[in-house]
PDB file of C-alpha atoms in Angstrom:
ATOM      1  CA  UNK F   1     140.687  79.149  76.393  1.00  0.00           C
ATOM      2  CA  UNK F   2     139.067  82.141  78.726  1.00  0.00           C
ATOM      3  CA  UNK F   3     140.063  79.938  82.081  1.00  0.00           C
ATOM      4  CA  UNK F   4     143.865  80.018  80.873  1.00  0.00           C
ATOM      5  CA  UNK F   5     143.533  84.181  80.460  1.00  0.00           C
ATOM      6  CA  UNK F   6     142.110  84.368  83.509  1.00  0.00           C
ATOM      7  CA  UNK F   7     144.818  82.055  85.411  1.00  0.00           C
ATOM      8  CA  UNK F   8     147.704  84.135  83.529  1.00  0.00           C
ATOM      9  CA  UNK F   9     145.991  87.317  84.874  1.00  0.00           C
ATOM     10  CA  UNK F  10     145.793  86.264  87.949  1.00  0.00           C
ATOM     11  CA  UNK F  11     149.156  84.946  87.822  1.00  0.00           C
ATOM     12  CA  UNK F  12     150.552  88.470  86.510  1.00  0.00           C
ATOM     13  CA  UNK F  13     148.704  90.023  89.455  1.00  0.00           C
ATOM     14  CA  UNK F  14     149.658  88.107  92.282  1.00  0.00           C
ATOM     15  CA  UNK F  15     153.081  86.699  90.809  1.00  0.00           C
ATOM     16  CA  UNK F  16     156.611  88.179  90.356  1.00  0.00           C
ATOM     17  CA  UNK F  17     155.256  91.740  89.658  1.00  0.00           C
ATOM     18  CA  UNK F  18     153.589  94.258  91.930  1.00  0.00           C
ATOM     19  CA  UNK F  19     150.809  95.602  89.285  1.00  0.00           C
ATOM     20  CA  UNK F  20     148.059  94.534  91.403  1.00  0.00           C
ATOM     21  CA  UNK F  21     149.068  97.035  93.916  1.00  0.00           C
ATOM     22  CA  UNK F  22     151.039  99.852  92.225  1.00  0.00           C
ATOM     23  CA  UNK F  23     148.254 102.104  91.559  1.00  0.00           C
ATOM     24  CA  UNK F  24     147.154 101.656  95.535  1.00  0.00           C
ATOM     25  CA  UNK F  25     151.213 102.659  95.824  1.00  0.00           C
ATOM     26  CA  UNK F  26     151.474 105.719  93.242  1.00  0.00           C
ATOM     27  CA  UNK F  27     148.289 107.172  95.080  1.00  0.00           C
ATOM     28  CA  UNK F  28     150.066 106.757  98.325  1.00  0.00           C
ATOM     29  CA  UNK F  29     153.548 108.303  97.016  1.00  0.00           C
ATOM     30  CA  UNK F  30     151.862 111.150  95.558  1.00  0.00           C
ATOM     31  CA  UNK F  31     151.494 112.182  99.030  1.00  0.00           C
ATOM     32  CA  UNK F  32     154.910 111.619 100.200  1.00  0.00           C
ATOM     33  CA  UNK F  33     155.053 114.742 101.965  1.00  0.00           C
ATOM     34  CA  UNK F  34     152.171 113.810 104.054  1.00  0.00           C
ATOM     35  CA  UNK F  35     153.874 110.322 104.480  1.00  0.00           C
ATOM     36  CA  UNK F  36     157.019 111.772 105.608  1.00  0.00           C
ATOM     37  CA  UNK F  37     155.675 114.522 108.144  1.00  0.00           C
ATOM     38  CA  UNK F  38     156.176 114.037 111.824  1.00  0.00           C
ATOM     39  CA  UNK F  39     152.854 113.875 112.566  1.00  0.00           C
ATOM     40  CA  UNK F  40     151.770 110.853 110.279  1.00  0.00           C
ATOM     41  CA  UNK F  41     152.660 108.255 112.275  1.00  0.00           C
ATOM     42  CA  UNK F  42     150.871 109.298 115.561  1.00  0.00           C
ATOM     43  CA  UNK F  43     147.934 110.467 113.628  1.00  0.00           C
ATOM     44  CA  UNK F  44     147.723 107.456 111.305  1.00  0.00           C
ATOM     45  CA  UNK F  45     147.511 105.069 114.743  1.00  0.00           C
ATOM     46  CA  UNK F  46     145.225 107.165 116.794  1.00  0.00           C
ATOM     47  CA  UNK F  47     142.862 107.346 113.533  1.00  0.00           C
ATOM     48  CA  UNK F  48     143.173 103.844 112.953  1.00  0.00           C
ATOM     49  CA  UNK F  49     142.444 102.819 116.130  1.00  0.00           C
ATOM     50  CA  UNK F  50     139.230 105.406 116.561  1.00  0.00           C
ATOM     51  CA  UNK F  51     138.451 104.400 113.529  1.00  0.00           C
ATOM     52  CA  UNK F  52     138.244 100.975 114.314  1.00  0.00           C
ATOM     53  CA  UNK F  53     136.335 101.368 117.465  1.00  0.00           C
ATOM     54  CA  UNK F  54     133.460 103.840 116.042  1.00  0.00           C
ATOM     55  CA  UNK F  55     131.508 101.045 114.340  1.00  0.00           C
ATOM     56  CA  UNK F  56     131.166  99.185 117.988  1.00  0.00           C
ATOM     57  CA  UNK F  57     130.638 102.162 119.957  1.00  0.00           C
ATOM     58  CA  UNK F  58     127.611 103.287 117.767  1.00  0.00           C
ATOM     59  CA  UNK F  59     126.532  99.471 117.789  1.00  0.00           C
ATOM     60  CA  UNK F  60     126.814  99.977 121.879  1.00  0.00           C
ATOM     61  CA  UNK F  61     124.229 102.897 121.494  1.00  0.00           C
ATOM     62  CA  UNK F  62     121.942 101.637 119.191  1.00  0.00           C
ATOM     63  CA  UNK F  63     121.543  98.413 121.420  1.00  0.00           C
ATOM     64  CA  UNK F  64     118.732  99.790 123.430  1.00  0.00           C
ATOM     65  CA  UNK F  65     116.948 100.940 120.446  1.00  0.00           C
ATOM     66  CA  UNK F  66     117.892  97.629 118.219  1.00  0.00           C
ATOM     67  CA  UNK F  67     116.917  94.593 120.525  1.00  0.00           C
ATOM     68  CA  UNK F  68     117.813  92.651 117.723  1.00  0.00           C
ATOM     69  CA  UNK F  69     121.551  93.560 118.399  1.00  0.00           C
ATOM     70  CA  UNK F  70     121.548  92.103 121.687  1.00  0.00           C
ATOM     71  CA  UNK F  71     121.713  88.604 120.187  1.00  0.00           C
ATOM     72  CA  UNK F  72     125.526  89.185 118.814  1.00  0.00           C
ATOM     73  CA  UNK F  73     126.447  90.649 122.263  1.00  0.00           C
ATOM     74  CA  UNK F  74     128.534  88.173 124.476  1.00  0.00           C
ATOM     75  CA  UNK F  75     126.953  90.205 127.568  1.00  0.00           C
ATOM     76  CA  UNK F  76     123.436  90.800 126.266  1.00  0.00           C
ATOM     77  CA  UNK F  77     122.771  93.020 129.283  1.00  0.00           C
ATOM     78  CA  UNK F  78     126.137  94.921 129.326  1.00  0.00           C
ATOM     79  CA  UNK F  79     126.285  98.587 127.694  1.00  0.00           C
ATOM     80  CA  UNK F  80     129.211 100.790 128.338  1.00  0.00           C
ATOM     81  CA  UNK F  81     128.524 103.889 130.126  1.00  0.00           C
ATOM     82  CA  UNK F  82     129.957 107.642 129.811  1.00  0.00           C
ATOM     83  CA  UNK F  83     131.705 107.085 132.675  1.00  0.00           C
ATOM     84  CA  UNK F  84     133.664 103.970 131.647  1.00  0.00           C
ATOM     85  CA  UNK F  85     134.180 105.402 127.526  1.00  0.00           C
ATOM     86  CA  UNK F  86     135.576 108.764 128.293  1.00  0.00           C
ATOM     87  CA  UNK F  87     138.324 107.797 130.445  1.00  0.00           C
ATOM     88  CA  UNK F  88     139.364 105.172 127.786  1.00  0.00           C
ATOM     89  CA  UNK F  89     139.428 107.640 124.773  1.00  0.00           C
ATOM     90  CA  UNK F  90     141.178 110.414 127.065  1.00  0.00           C
ATOM     91  CA  UNK F  91     143.467 108.144 128.179  1.00  0.00           C
ATOM     92  CA  UNK F  92     144.278 106.966 124.235  1.00  0.00           C
ATOM     93  CA  UNK F  93     144.913 110.541 123.523  1.00  0.00           C
ATOM     94  CA  UNK F  94     146.706 111.644 126.145  1.00  0.00           C
ATOM     95  CA  UNK F  95     149.126 108.828 125.542  1.00  0.00           C
ATOM     96  CA  UNK F  96     149.799 109.309 122.043  1.00  0.00           C
ATOM     97  CA  UNK F  97     150.058 112.997 122.433  1.00  0.00           C
ATOM     98  CA  UNK F  98     152.440 112.862 125.190  1.00  0.00           C
ATOM     99  CA  UNK F  99     154.390 110.020 124.471  1.00  0.00           C
ATOM    100  CA  UNK F 100     153.752 108.344 121.212  1.00  0.00           C
ATOM    101  CA  UNK F 101     154.339 111.754 119.086  1.00  0.00           C
ATOM    102  CA  UNK F 102     157.589 112.744 120.827  1.00  0.00           C
ATOM    103  CA  UNK F 103     158.969 109.278 119.915  1.00  0.00           C
ATOM    104  CA  UNK F 104     158.037 109.651 116.280  1.00  0.00           C
ATOM    105  CA  UNK F 105     159.218 113.123 116.319  1.00  0.00           C
ATOM    106  CA  UNK F 106     162.682 111.797 117.383  1.00  0.00           C
ATOM    107  CA  UNK F 107     162.624 109.199 114.508  1.00  0.00           C
ATOM    108  CA  UNK F 108     161.739 111.810 111.980  1.00  0.00           C
ATOM    109  CA  UNK F 109     164.824 113.647 113.250  1.00  0.00           C
ATOM    110  CA  UNK F 110     166.977 111.041 111.986  1.00  0.00           C
ATOM    111  CA  UNK F 111     165.972 111.823 108.492  1.00  0.00           C
ATOM    112  CA  UNK F 112     163.226 110.858 106.023  1.00  0.00           C
ATOM    113  CA  UNK F 113     163.003 107.062 105.350  1.00  0.00           C
ATOM    114  CA  UNK F 114     163.456 106.092 101.529  1.00  0.00           C
ATOM    115  CA  UNK F 115     159.868 105.167  99.816  1.00  0.00           C
ATOM    116  CA  UNK F 116     160.524 102.556  97.254  1.00  0.00           C
ATOM    117  CA  UNK F 117     159.127 103.424  93.863  1.00  0.00           C
ATOM    118  CA  UNK F 118     157.659 100.069  93.408  1.00  0.00           C
ATOM    119  CA  UNK F 119     154.637  98.323  95.267  1.00  0.00           C
ATOM    120  CA  UNK F 120     155.199  95.067  96.903  1.00  0.00           C
ATOM    121  CA  UNK F 121     153.542  91.827  95.295  1.00  0.00           C
ATOM    122  CA  UNK F 122     150.529  91.203  96.423  1.00  0.00           C
ATOM    123  CA  UNK F 123     151.753  87.075  97.485  1.00  0.00           C
ATOM    124  CA  UNK F 124     154.690  89.120  99.339  1.00  0.00           C
ATOM    125  CA  UNK F 125     152.609  91.560 101.121  1.00  0.00           C
ATOM    126  CA  UNK F 126     150.328  88.633 102.509  1.00  0.00           C
ATOM    127  CA  UNK F 127     153.325  86.604 103.375  1.00  0.00           C
ATOM    128  CA  UNK F 128     154.992  89.332 105.829  1.00  0.00           C
ATOM    129  CA  UNK F 129     151.729  90.504 107.182  1.00  0.00           C
ATOM    130  CA  UNK F 130     151.026  86.868 108.081  1.00  0.00           C
ATOM    131  CA  UNK F 131     154.527  86.446 109.374  1.00  0.00           C
ATOM    132  CA  UNK F 132     154.419  89.562 111.494  1.00  0.00           C
ATOM    133  CA  UNK F 133     150.935  88.365 112.916  1.00  0.00           C
ATOM    134  CA  UNK F 134     152.333  85.607 114.248  1.00  0.00           C
ATOM    135  CA  UNK F 135     155.571  86.750 115.625  1.00  0.00           C
ATOM    136  CA  UNK F 136     153.440  89.272 117.630  1.00  0.00           C
ATOM    137  CA  UNK F 137     151.115  86.639 118.798  1.00  0.00           C
ATOM    138  CA  UNK F 138     154.246  85.042 120.041  1.00  0.00           C
ATOM    139  CA  UNK F 139     155.813  87.923 121.629  1.00  0.00           C
ATOM    140  CA  UNK F 140     152.843  89.620 123.145  1.00  0.00           C
ATOM    141  CA  UNK F 141     152.003  85.955 124.885  1.00  0.00           C
ATOM    142  CA  UNK F 142     155.326  85.342 126.724  1.00  0.00           C
ATOM    143  CA  UNK F 143     155.077  89.262 127.473  1.00  0.00           C
ATOM    144  CA  UNK F 144     151.436  88.640 128.965  1.00  0.00           C
ATOM    145  CA  UNK F 145     151.866  85.481 130.698  1.00  0.00           C
ATOM    146  CA  UNK F 146     155.143  87.142 132.453  1.00  0.00           C
ATOM    147  CA  UNK F 147     152.907  90.291 133.402  1.00  0.00           C
ATOM    148  CA  UNK F 148     150.445  87.861 134.735  1.00  0.00           C
ATOM    149  CA  UNK F 149     152.709  85.372 136.638  1.00  0.00           C
ATOM    150  CA  UNK F 150     155.121  88.218 138.386  1.00  0.00           C
ATOM    151  CA  UNK F 151     152.956  90.095 140.952  1.00  0.00           C
ATOM    152  CA  UNK F 152     154.750  93.385 140.880  1.00  0.00           C
ATOM    153  CA  UNK F 153     154.457  93.608 137.101  1.00  0.00           C
ATOM    154  CA  UNK F 154     150.923  92.946 137.080  1.00  0.00           C
ATOM    155  CA  UNK F 155     150.154  95.553 139.527  1.00  0.00           C
ATOM    156  CA  UNK F 156     152.888  98.102 138.151  1.00  0.00           C
ATOM    157  CA  UNK F 157     151.829  97.564 134.306  1.00  0.00           C
ATOM    158  CA  UNK F 158     148.731  95.491 133.223  1.00  0.00           C
ATOM    159  CA  UNK F 159     146.473  95.716 135.749  1.00  0.00           C
ATOM    160  CA  UNK F 160     145.155  99.308 134.654  1.00  0.00           C
ATOM    161  CA  UNK F 161     143.795  97.067 131.296  1.00  0.00           C
ATOM    162  CA  UNK F 162     141.679  94.667 133.374  1.00  0.00           C
ATOM    163  CA  UNK F 163     139.844  97.410 135.330  1.00  0.00           C
ATOM    164  CA  UNK F 164     136.739  97.115 132.694  1.00  0.00           C
ATOM    165  CA  UNK F 165     135.320  93.373 133.637  1.00  0.00           C
ATOM    166  CA  UNK F 166     133.435  93.505 130.553  1.00  0.00           C
ATOM    167  CA  UNK F 167     135.426  94.741 127.580  1.00  0.00           C
ATOM    168  CA  UNK F 168     133.969  96.870 125.072  1.00  0.00           C
ATOM    169  CA  UNK F 169     135.931  98.612 121.882  1.00  0.00           C
ATOM    170  CA  UNK F 170     137.558 101.621 123.406  1.00  0.00           C
ATOM    171  CA  UNK F 171     138.881  99.448 126.398  1.00  0.00           C
ATOM    172  CA  UNK F 172     141.327  98.067 123.504  1.00  0.00           C
ATOM    173  CA  UNK F 173     143.899 100.650 124.450  1.00  0.00           C
ATOM    174  CA  UNK F 174     143.217 101.390 128.048  1.00  0.00           C
ATOM    175  CA  UNK F 175     146.542 100.312 129.096  1.00  0.00           C
ATOM    176  CA  UNK F 176     150.224 101.673 130.666  1.00  0.00           C
ATOM    177  CA  UNK F 177     152.369 103.506 128.435  1.00  0.00           C
ATOM    178  CA  UNK F 178     154.993 100.477 129.320  1.00  0.00           C
ATOM    179  CA  UNK F 179     152.143  98.235 127.763  1.00  0.00           C
ATOM    180  CA  UNK F 180     151.401 100.396 124.930  1.00  0.00           C
ATOM    181  CA  UNK F 181     155.331 101.117 124.269  1.00  0.00           C
ATOM    182  CA  UNK F 182     155.735  97.015 124.284  1.00  0.00           C
ATOM    183  CA  UNK F 183     153.349  96.469 121.641  1.00  0.00           C
ATOM    184  CA  UNK F 184     154.945  99.227 119.711  1.00  0.00           C
ATOM    185  CA  UNK F 185     158.327  97.657 120.063  1.00  0.00           C
ATOM    186  CA  UNK F 186     157.194  94.001 118.782  1.00  0.00           C
ATOM    187  CA  UNK F 187     155.164  95.843 115.798  1.00  0.00           C
ATOM    188  CA  UNK F 188     158.438  97.832 114.674  1.00  0.00           C
ATOM    189  CA  UNK F 189     160.629  94.522 115.809  1.00  0.00           C
ATOM    190  CA  UNK F 190     158.840  92.445 113.186  1.00  0.00           C
ATOM    191  CA  UNK F 191     158.719  94.883 110.443  1.00  0.00           C
ATOM    192  CA  UNK F 192     162.352  95.581 110.602  1.00  0.00           C
ATOM    193  CA  UNK F 193     163.393  91.845 110.814  1.00  0.00           C
ATOM    194  CA  UNK F 194     161.351  90.945 107.930  1.00  0.00           C
ATOM    195  CA  UNK F 195     162.521  94.013 105.962  1.00  0.00           C
ATOM    196  CA  UNK F 196     158.696  94.563 105.018  1.00  0.00           C
ATOM    197  CA  UNK F 197     157.806  97.272 102.164  1.00  0.00           C
ATOM    198  CA  UNK F 198     156.161 100.422 103.807  1.00  0.00           C
ATOM    199  CA  UNK F 199     152.789  99.761 102.479  1.00  0.00           C
ATOM    200  CA  UNK F 200     153.127  96.436 103.898  1.00  0.00           C
ATOM    201  CA  UNK F 201     153.833  98.066 107.422  1.00  0.00           C
ATOM    202  CA  UNK F 202     150.655  99.995 107.048  1.00  0.00           C
ATOM    203  CA  UNK F 203     148.327  97.131 106.149  1.00  0.00           C
ATOM    204  CA  UNK F 204     149.921  95.323 109.300  1.00  0.00           C
ATOM    205  CA  UNK F 205     148.961  98.223 111.418  1.00  0.00           C
ATOM    206  CA  UNK F 206     145.781  98.725 110.246  1.00  0.00           C
ATOM    207  CA  UNK F 207     144.707  94.531 110.849  1.00  0.00           C
ATOM    208  CA  UNK F 208     146.571  94.102 113.884  1.00  0.00           C
ATOM    209  CA  UNK F 209     144.244  97.422 115.194  1.00  0.00           C
ATOM    210  CA  UNK F 210     141.244  95.805 113.892  1.00  0.00           C
ATOM    211  CA  UNK F 211     141.905  92.184 115.138  1.00  0.00           C
ATOM    212  CA  UNK F 212     142.605  93.497 118.753  1.00  0.00           C
ATOM    213  CA  UNK F 213     139.525  96.060 118.759  1.00  0.00           C
ATOM    214  CA  UNK F 214     137.125  93.173 117.533  1.00  0.00           C
ATOM    215  CA  UNK F 215     138.691  90.876 120.323  1.00  0.00           C
ATOM    216  CA  UNK F 216     137.861  93.860 123.077  1.00  0.00           C
ATOM    217  CA  UNK F 217     134.391  94.921 121.187  1.00  0.00           C
ATOM    218  CA  UNK F 218     132.124  92.504 123.080  1.00  0.00           C
ATOM    219  CA  UNK F 219     130.128  91.267 119.357  1.00  0.00           C
ATOM    220  CA  UNK F 220     130.601  87.532 118.167  1.00  0.00           C
ATOM    221  CA  UNK F 221     128.936  88.367 114.703  1.00  0.00           C
ATOM    222  CA  UNK F 222     128.929  85.648 111.713  1.00  0.00           C
ATOM    223  CA  UNK F 223     131.677  87.279 110.017  1.00  0.00           C
ATOM    224  CA  UNK F 224     133.754  87.517 113.232  1.00  0.00           C
ATOM    225  CA  UNK F 225     137.293  86.677 112.280  1.00  0.00           C
ATOM    226  CA  UNK F 226     137.722  83.253 114.407  1.00  0.00           C
ATOM    227  CA  UNK F 227     134.480  82.222 112.525  1.00  0.00           C
ATOM    228  CA  UNK F 228     136.260  82.721 109.343  1.00  0.00           C
ATOM    229  CA  UNK F 229     139.635  80.920 110.056  1.00  0.00           C
ATOM    230  CA  UNK F 230     138.965  77.024 110.373  1.00  0.00           C
ATOM    231  CA  UNK F 231     140.138  74.452 112.664  1.00  0.00           C
ATOM    232  CA  UNK F 232     139.708  76.919 115.747  1.00  0.00           C
ATOM    233  CA  UNK F 233     143.152  78.380 115.091  1.00  0.00           C
ATOM    234  CA  UNK F 234     142.056  81.752 115.912  1.00  0.00           C
ATOM    235  CA  UNK F 235     140.560  82.734 119.401  1.00  0.00           C
ATOM    236  CA  UNK F 236     137.996  85.829 119.031  1.00  0.00           C
ATOM    237  CA  UNK F 237     136.195  87.854 121.330  1.00  0.00           C
ATOM    238  CA  UNK F 238     135.204  85.175 123.429  1.00  0.00           C
ATOM    239  CA  UNK F 239     138.208  83.403 123.895  1.00  0.00           C
ATOM    240  CA  UNK F 240     139.581  86.738 124.809  1.00  0.00           C
ATOM    241  CA  UNK F 241     136.643  87.558 127.011  1.00  0.00           C
ATOM    242  CA  UNK F 242     137.196  84.771 129.044  1.00  0.00           C
ATOM    243  CA  UNK F 243     140.823  85.744 129.949  1.00  0.00           C
ATOM    244  CA  UNK F 244     138.999  89.363 131.112  1.00  0.00           C
ATOM    245  CA  UNK F 245     137.362  87.119 133.560  1.00  0.00           C
ATOM    246  CA  UNK F 246     139.253  84.451 134.564  1.00  0.00           C
ATOM    247  CA  UNK F 247     142.620  85.902 134.142  1.00  0.00           C
ATOM    248  CA  UNK F 248     144.708  82.426 134.163  1.00  0.00           C
ATOM    249  CA  UNK F 249     143.750  81.696 130.580  1.00  0.00           C
ATOM    250  CA  UNK F 250     143.954  82.168 126.980  1.00  0.00           C
ATOM    251  CA  UNK F 251     147.005  84.960 127.252  1.00  0.00           C
ATOM    252  CA  UNK F 252     147.805  85.129 123.444  1.00  0.00           C
ATOM    253  CA  UNK F 253     146.475  87.994 121.582  1.00  0.00           C
ATOM    254  CA  UNK F 254     144.842  86.139 118.459  1.00  0.00           C
ATOM    255  CA  UNK F 255     145.455  82.518 117.563  1.00  0.00           C
ATOM    256  CA  UNK F 256     145.049  79.732 119.784  1.00  0.00           C
ATOM    257  CA  UNK F 257     148.371  77.692 119.472  1.00  0.00           C
ATOM    258  CA  UNK F 258     150.586  78.782 122.538  1.00  0.00           C
ATOM    259  CA  UNK F 259     147.861  78.642 125.028  1.00  0.00           C
ATOM    260  CA  UNK F 260     147.342  74.922 124.053  1.00  0.00           C
ATOM    261  CA  UNK F 261     150.765  74.210 123.620  1.00  0.00           C
ATOM    262  CA  UNK F 262     151.311  75.446 127.210  1.00  0.00           C
ATOM    263  CA  UNK F 263     148.564  74.308 129.064  1.00  0.00           C
ATOM    264  CA  UNK F 264     146.465  77.895 129.511  1.00  0.00           C
ATOM    265  CA  UNK F 265     143.909  77.297 126.449  1.00  0.00           C
ATOM    266  CA  UNK F 266     140.192  77.190 127.969  1.00  0.00           C
ATOM    267  CA  UNK F 267     137.355  77.145 125.593  1.00  0.00           C
ATOM    268  CA  UNK F 268     134.739  79.599 126.005  1.00  0.00           C
ATOM    269  CA  UNK F 269     132.439  76.997 125.465  1.00  0.00           C
ATOM    270  CA  UNK F 270     133.407  74.907 128.116  1.00  0.00           C
ATOM    271  CA  UNK F 271     133.180  77.673 130.995  1.00  0.00           C
TER     272      UNK F 271
END
C-alpha cells in the first residue's frame, strides 16, 4: 500500500501537473519586477558564470597548500597565475558590459515577455533542457569545426580562446565577441524553437554554463559529469583538454557522438 502511495505521489509530482516546480516558480514570479528588469539578463549571465568559476578558482588557490587536490588535476604542475586570470576576468566583464547588456536592453525595449502563472511540468522541463543541450552541442560542433578548418575564421574569431594551452575555469569565456554572440544565438534559438518555459530557460542557461566551465576547469573528480553519464557518451574535461592541446579533434563541447560519427574523436586515454 505504501509503495502504491509513493508511486501515486511521484506521478502527481512529475506527471501532468506542475505541482513539483510551482513553489519555486511562484517565488520567482513574486520578484517579477526583477525578472523584467533590463539589467537582469546580463547580471544573471555574468553572476552564473562567475559563480560556476569560483569553486575552481578557490581550488587552484588552495592547491599549493593542499597537495591532495593535485591528484584531481589533469595538469598537476599547472596553476593559473594572476597574469592569466585577470585578463580573462576583465574581458568577460567588459564584453558583458559593452556588448551583452546593450543587446538585452534593446530586447527589453520591445516590451516585457509574458510570465505564465503555471510552472512547467518536471518531466517537460527535463525533456526541453536535454533537447536544448543536444541541439547546442550539434550547433557548436558545426561552428567549431568551421572555425578551425577555415584559417581566416580561426585567426580572426577563435584563436583568442586557444591562447591558454592549459585551460582553467576563468578561461572558459576568454573568447572573441563573435564567438560569445554565436553561443548566445544558439542558446536563444533553441529555447525559442522548443517554446521553452521561462523557468526552463533559466535552468538550461545555468546547466550550460556549468558544463562549459567544468570542461575548462582542469579538474577531473569522481563526480564529474562525464563519469556520471554512461557508455562514454559525454566527453568531459580530459576530452576537451585534448582539443586545446591538439586542435584537430574533439570539437563537440559536451557529447561524443558527432566526433565519433565524423572521425574527429580522440580518446584522452590514447594520447
